[in-house]
Each structure stands twice: as structure tokens, then as C-alpha cells.
Amino acid sequence: MSNVKSIRLAARVAKRPFRVSIEGNIGSGKSTCIQHFAKYKNVETHSEPIQEWRNVSGHNLLGLLYSDLKEWTFAFQHYVHLSRLKIQTSPPSNPNITVKIFERSVQNSRHCFVENAKKHKFLRDPQYQVLQNWFDYTEKNLDISLDLIVYLRTTPEVVWERMMNRGRKEESEVPLEYLQQVHESYENWFSSRNMGCEVLTINADRDIKSVIEDLERYTYKILGGNH
Ligand code: DGT
């Protein structure tokens, strides 16, 4: 049986849509990639809920995070975990949905940003352990499995320039060094042997037109054969 067929079968046996997480550094083009698949009637797409993160009962958690990473990473990762869990496990919006594509994943939070925060001391060990416990409990008790990861791979200098040019106010002071750390964290995560699903890597340093051409080329794989 081909890889795509066996994955599709696994999602069917699990009675849930084929799950795809679009991963990549800040400014790698994840939102555009997600929008590209919104045209398919059997695909449900979810961008990151940044507006929610900007207004948690009146608090801008994203702004607080970048104002002081050491002070706010713990609260931010908790909230991110909740946001991602809701998106990843919510039932499809209608019975025709066979594929769900979302921006980043619960696994991302655990293996990318939380690891990065631990390494660079934005999290203290007790805080890190609490987040680990949440993740372990979630993984054991809920089906958060992914069927495919699409990794929009970039170089930190390229995405830093994009981030500066787009001018999101919370990110205006984020140094290149932070994007280098996030990049390294992604690379470490994806070099692990125990990913649990295939990682499709796309060179996203290129212009968006070339990235979309690749998405078109790999549509059969990204939609798990559901199109
Ligand atoms: P895109 O479409 O690839 O250009 O993506 P962006 O840049 O619009 O959005 P994205 O997903 O990189 O994230 C929005 C902001 O939230 C960005 O400043 C990074 C931050 N962020 C997202 N998830 C996490 C997380 O788990 N931990 C931390 N510390 N920051 C995160």
C-alpha cells in the first residue's frame, strides 16, 4: 500500500479528518499557504488565532510576551497550548470535511517553542516541567496525532527582514537572534527520528509564487489523496 493510502486509511479508521500542520518560523508564509487550501470544499483551514492572543479578557498576551520573554513565556505557552488543542481536536464544521489544515500544532508548542524557551532560560525548570506535564497528559488522553507536517523552511535573516517589513507592532523589537533560535529549535525537532508522521519540507526563502507552485505539485500528498 502506498504511503498516502496507508495514512488516509489511518485517518479514516480514527474517524477524523486527515490532519496537516503547517509549520515554519515567524514570517515564513504559513498564513498564505493555509489560505491557498481554503478553496477546497472538503478542507477546513485554521490560521493561528492571533486576535485571541491579543485580547485575553482585555490583555494583549502577544504584546506582553515580547515585552518580557522571561516574565510572560509561561502564561503564553499555556494559552497557546489551549488554543492549539481546541483547533486540533474540535470536530469538523460539517460532514463533508475530510481534511483539516492548521497553522502550527500542539506538538510545535512542546517541541519547538517550549524547548527553545527552556534552552534560553525564558522558562525556569519548574515552569518547564508543568508545561511538559500538560503535554504528556494531553498526548496520552486525547488524539492529537498529525498525519503530515508541511515545513516551510527558511533562513532566519530572510524571515527577519520580512517580519520587520510587515511591521506587526508587537514584533517591532524582536531581534534576529530570536528567529535564529526558533529556526534552530525547528531543525532540532525535525531531525528527531520519532516524528510520528512525515515532514514535507518546502524551501520558503523563495517568492510566494514558487512556494505556491510547490504546494500545487504536492497537493495529492498534502490532502492525503482526498481531492
Ligand atoms: P506567517 O504566516 O508564516 O508569516 O506567520 P506569522 O508570522 O503571521 O505568524 P506566526 O505563526 O509566526 O506567529 C504569530 C506570532 O506569535 C509570532 O510573533 C510568533 C508568535 N508565536 C506563535 N506561536 C508561539 C509559541 O508557541 N510560542 C511563542 N513564544 N511565540 C509564538
PDB file of C-alpha atoms in Angstrom, residues 74-184:
ATOM      1  CA  PHE A  74       4.896  30.534  30.863  1.00  0.00           C
ATOM      2  CA  ALA A  75       1.463  32.175  30.579  1.00  0.00           C
ATOM      3  CA  PHE A  76       1.764  32.498  26.805  1.00  0.00           C
ATOM      4  CA  GLN A  77       2.653  28.818  26.237  1.00  0.00           C
ATOM      5  CA  HIS A  78      -0.263  27.773  28.435  1.00  0.00           C
ATOM      6  CA  TYR A  79      -2.639  29.799  26.333  1.00  0.00           C
ATOM      7  CA  VAL A  80      -1.084  28.624  23.069  1.00  0.00           C
ATOM      8  CA  HIS A  81      -1.496  25.016  24.233  1.00  0.00           C
ATOM      9  CA  LEU A  82      -5.200  25.639  24.848  1.00  0.00           C
ATOM     10  CA  SER A  83      -5.710  27.426  21.503  1.00  0.00           C
ATOM     11  CA  ARG A  84      -3.954  24.714  19.529  1.00  0.00           C
ATOM     12  CA  LEU A  85      -5.705  21.908  21.357  1.00  0.00           C
ATOM     13  CA  LYS A  86      -9.119  23.395  20.549  1.00  0.00           C
ATOM     14  CA  ILE A  87      -8.257  23.738  16.870  1.00  0.00           C
ATOM     15  CA  GLN A  88      -6.630  20.318  16.548  1.00  0.00           C
ATOM     16  CA  THR A  89      -9.328  18.279  18.292  1.00  0.00           C
ATOM     17  CA  SER A  90     -12.553  20.155  17.508  1.00  0.00           C
ATOM     18  CA  PRO A  91     -14.988  18.144  15.374  1.00  0.00           C
ATOM     19  CA  PRO A  92     -15.161  19.207  11.701  1.00  0.00           C
ATOM     20  CA  SER A  93     -17.605  22.025  10.937  1.00  0.00           C
ATOM     21  CA  ASN A  94     -19.610  19.834   8.530  1.00  0.00           C
ATOM     22  CA  PRO A  95     -19.738  16.162   7.471  1.00  0.00           C
ATOM     23  CA  ASN A  96     -18.061  16.850   4.102  1.00  0.00           C
ATOM     24  CA  ILE A  97     -14.777  17.856   5.711  1.00  0.00           C
ATOM     25  CA  THR A  98     -12.142  15.180   5.161  1.00  0.00           C
ATOM     26  CA  VAL A  99      -9.010  17.302   5.688  1.00  0.00           C
ATOM     27  CA  LYS A 100      -8.076  19.770   8.378  1.00  0.00           C
ATOM     28  CA  ILE A 101      -5.134  22.126   7.826  1.00  0.00           C
ATOM     29  CA  PHE A 102      -3.906  24.334  10.636  1.00  0.00           C
ATOM     30  CA  GLU A 103      -1.091  26.735  11.416  1.00  0.00           C
ATOM     31  CA  ARG A 104       1.272  25.095  13.902  1.00  0.00           C
ATOM     32  CA  SER A 105       0.308  22.380  16.361  1.00  0.00           C
ATOM     33  CA  VAL A 106       0.258  21.281  19.990  1.00  0.00           C
ATOM     34  CA  GLN A 107       3.410  19.328  19.092  1.00  0.00           C
ATOM     35  CA  ASN A 108       5.016  22.567  17.912  1.00  0.00           C
ATOM     36  CA  SER A 109       4.417  24.201  21.243  1.00  0.00           C
ATOM     37  CA  ARG A 110       6.020  21.286  23.082  1.00  0.00           C
ATOM     38  CA  HIS A 111       8.936  20.517  20.788  1.00  0.00           C
ATOM     39  CA  CYS A 112       9.772  23.904  19.318  1.00  0.00           C
ATOM     40  CA  PHE A 113       8.852  26.984  21.368  1.00  0.00           C
ATOM     41  CA  VAL A 114       8.884  25.368  24.819  1.00  0.00           C
ATOM     42  CA  GLU A 115      12.251  23.677  24.158  1.00  0.00           C
ATOM     43  CA  ASN A 116      13.617  26.957  22.877  1.00  0.00           C
ATOM     44  CA  ALA A 117      12.329  28.787  25.936  1.00  0.00           C
ATOM     45  CA  LYS A 118      13.900  26.247  28.271  1.00  0.00           C
ATOM     46  CA  LYS A 119      17.234  26.396  26.466  1.00  0.00           C
ATOM     47  CA  HIS A 120      17.386  30.186  26.588  1.00  0.00           C
ATOM     48  CA  LYS A 121      16.003  30.445  30.137  1.00  0.00           C
ATOM     49  CA  PHE A 122      12.724  32.161  29.254  1.00  0.00           C
ATOM     50  CA  LEU A 123      11.249  29.310  31.338  1.00  0.00           C
ATOM     51  CA  ARG A 124      12.540  28.108  34.692  1.00  0.00           C
ATOM     52  CA  ASP A 125      12.698  24.371  35.279  1.00  0.00           C
ATOM     53  CA  PRO A 126       9.504  24.102  37.421  1.00  0.00           C
ATOM     54  CA  GLN A 127       7.578  26.041  34.748  1.00  0.00           C
ATOM     55  CA  TYR A 128       9.018  23.820  32.031  1.00  0.00           C
ATOM     56  CA  GLN A 129       8.003  20.702  33.980  1.00  0.00           C
ATOM     57  CA  VAL A 130       4.421  21.963  34.387  1.00  0.00           C
ATOM     58  CA  LEU A 131       4.137  22.508  30.631  1.00  0.00           C
ATOM     59  CA  GLN A 132       5.638  19.063  29.974  1.00  0.00           C
ATOM     60  CA  ASN A 133       3.050  17.516  32.259  1.00  0.00           C
ATOM     61  CA  TRP A 134       0.244  19.234  30.383  1.00  0.00           C
ATOM     62  CA  PHE A 135       1.596  17.986  27.098  1.00  0.00           C
ATOM     63  CA  ASP A 136       2.097  14.414  28.313  1.00  0.00           C
ATOM     64  CA  TYR A 137      -1.410  14.296  29.772  1.00  0.00           C
ATOM     65  CA  THR A 138      -2.865  15.704  26.554  1.00  0.00           C
ATOM     66  CA  GLU A 139      -0.991  13.257  24.358  1.00  0.00           C
ATOM     67  CA  LYS A 140      -1.987  10.248  26.445  1.00  0.00           C
ATOM     68  CA  ASN A 141      -5.659  11.121  26.811  1.00  0.00           C
ATOM     69  CA  LEU A 142      -6.655  12.839  23.582  1.00  0.00           C
ATOM     70  CA  ASP A 143      -5.998  12.055  19.940  1.00  0.00           C
ATOM     71  CA  ILE A 144      -3.754  14.932  18.863  1.00  0.00           C
ATOM     72  CA  SER A 145      -1.900  12.881  16.236  1.00  0.00           C
ATOM     73  CA  LEU A 146      -0.864  14.502  12.968  1.00  0.00           C
ATOM     74  CA  ASP A 147      -0.890  12.859   9.535  1.00  0.00           C
ATOM     75  CA  LEU A 148       1.505  15.268   7.834  1.00  0.00           C
ATOM     76  CA  ILE A 149       3.668  18.275   8.636  1.00  0.00           C
ATOM     77  CA  VAL A 150       4.459  20.798   5.914  1.00  0.00           C
ATOM     78  CA  TYR A 151       7.643  22.616   6.937  1.00  0.00           C
ATOM     79  CA  LEU A 152       8.151  25.992   5.284  1.00  0.00           C
ATOM     80  CA  ARG A 153      11.889  26.094   5.754  1.00  0.00           C
ATOM     81  CA  THR A 154      13.588  29.489   5.715  1.00  0.00           C
ATOM     82  CA  THR A 155      16.801  31.186   6.735  1.00  0.00           C
ATOM     83  CA  PRO A 156      16.462  33.446   9.777  1.00  0.00           C
ATOM     84  CA  GLU A 157      17.860  36.537   8.003  1.00  0.00           C
ATOM     85  CA  VAL A 158      15.203  36.273   5.263  1.00  0.00           C
ATOM     86  CA  VAL A 159      12.273  35.963   7.650  1.00  0.00           C
ATOM     87  CA  TRP A 160      13.605  38.632   9.992  1.00  0.00           C
ATOM     88  CA  GLU A 161      13.566  41.109   7.111  1.00  0.00           C
ATOM     89  CA  ARG A 162      10.007  40.051   6.202  1.00  0.00           C
ATOM     90  CA  MET A 163       8.918  40.420   9.809  1.00  0.00           C
ATOM     91  CA  MET A 164      10.400  43.917  10.021  1.00  0.00           C
ATOM     92  CA  ASN A 165       8.805  44.948   6.723  1.00  0.00           C
ATOM     93  CA  ARG A 166       5.315  43.806   7.683  1.00  0.00           C
ATOM     94  CA  GLY A 167       5.536  45.868  10.873  1.00  0.00           C
ATOM     95  CA  ARG A 168       3.351  43.947  13.341  1.00  0.00           C
ATOM     96  CA  LYS A 169       3.645  46.248  16.345  1.00  0.00           C
ATOM     97  CA  GLU A 170       4.280  43.530  18.963  1.00  0.00           C
ATOM     98  CA  GLU A 171       7.225  42.208  16.887  1.00  0.00           C
ATOM     99  CA  SER A 172       8.969  45.539  16.244  1.00  0.00           C
ATOM    100  CA  GLU A 173      11.752  44.883  18.782  1.00  0.00           C
ATOM    101  CA  VAL A 174      12.275  41.153  18.082  1.00  0.00           C
ATOM    102  CA  PRO A 175      15.987  40.648  17.284  1.00  0.00           C
ATOM    103  CA  LEU A 176      17.362  38.451  14.515  1.00  0.00           C
ATOM    104  CA  GLU A 177      18.863  36.290  17.248  1.00  0.00           C
ATOM    105  CA  TYR A 178      15.372  35.193  18.374  1.00  0.00           C
ATOM    106  CA  LEU A 179      14.471  33.984  14.874  1.00  0.00           C
ATOM    107  CA  GLN A 180      17.800  32.144  14.759  1.00  0.00           C
ATOM    108  CA  GLN A 181      16.848  30.388  17.997  1.00  0.00           C
ATOM    109  CA  VAL A 182      13.385  29.442  16.720  1.00  0.00           C
ATOM    110  CA  HIS A 183      14.945  28.178  13.480  1.00  0.00           C
ATOM    111  CA  GLU A 184      17.410  26.023  15.373  1.00  0.00           C
TER     112      GLU A 184
END
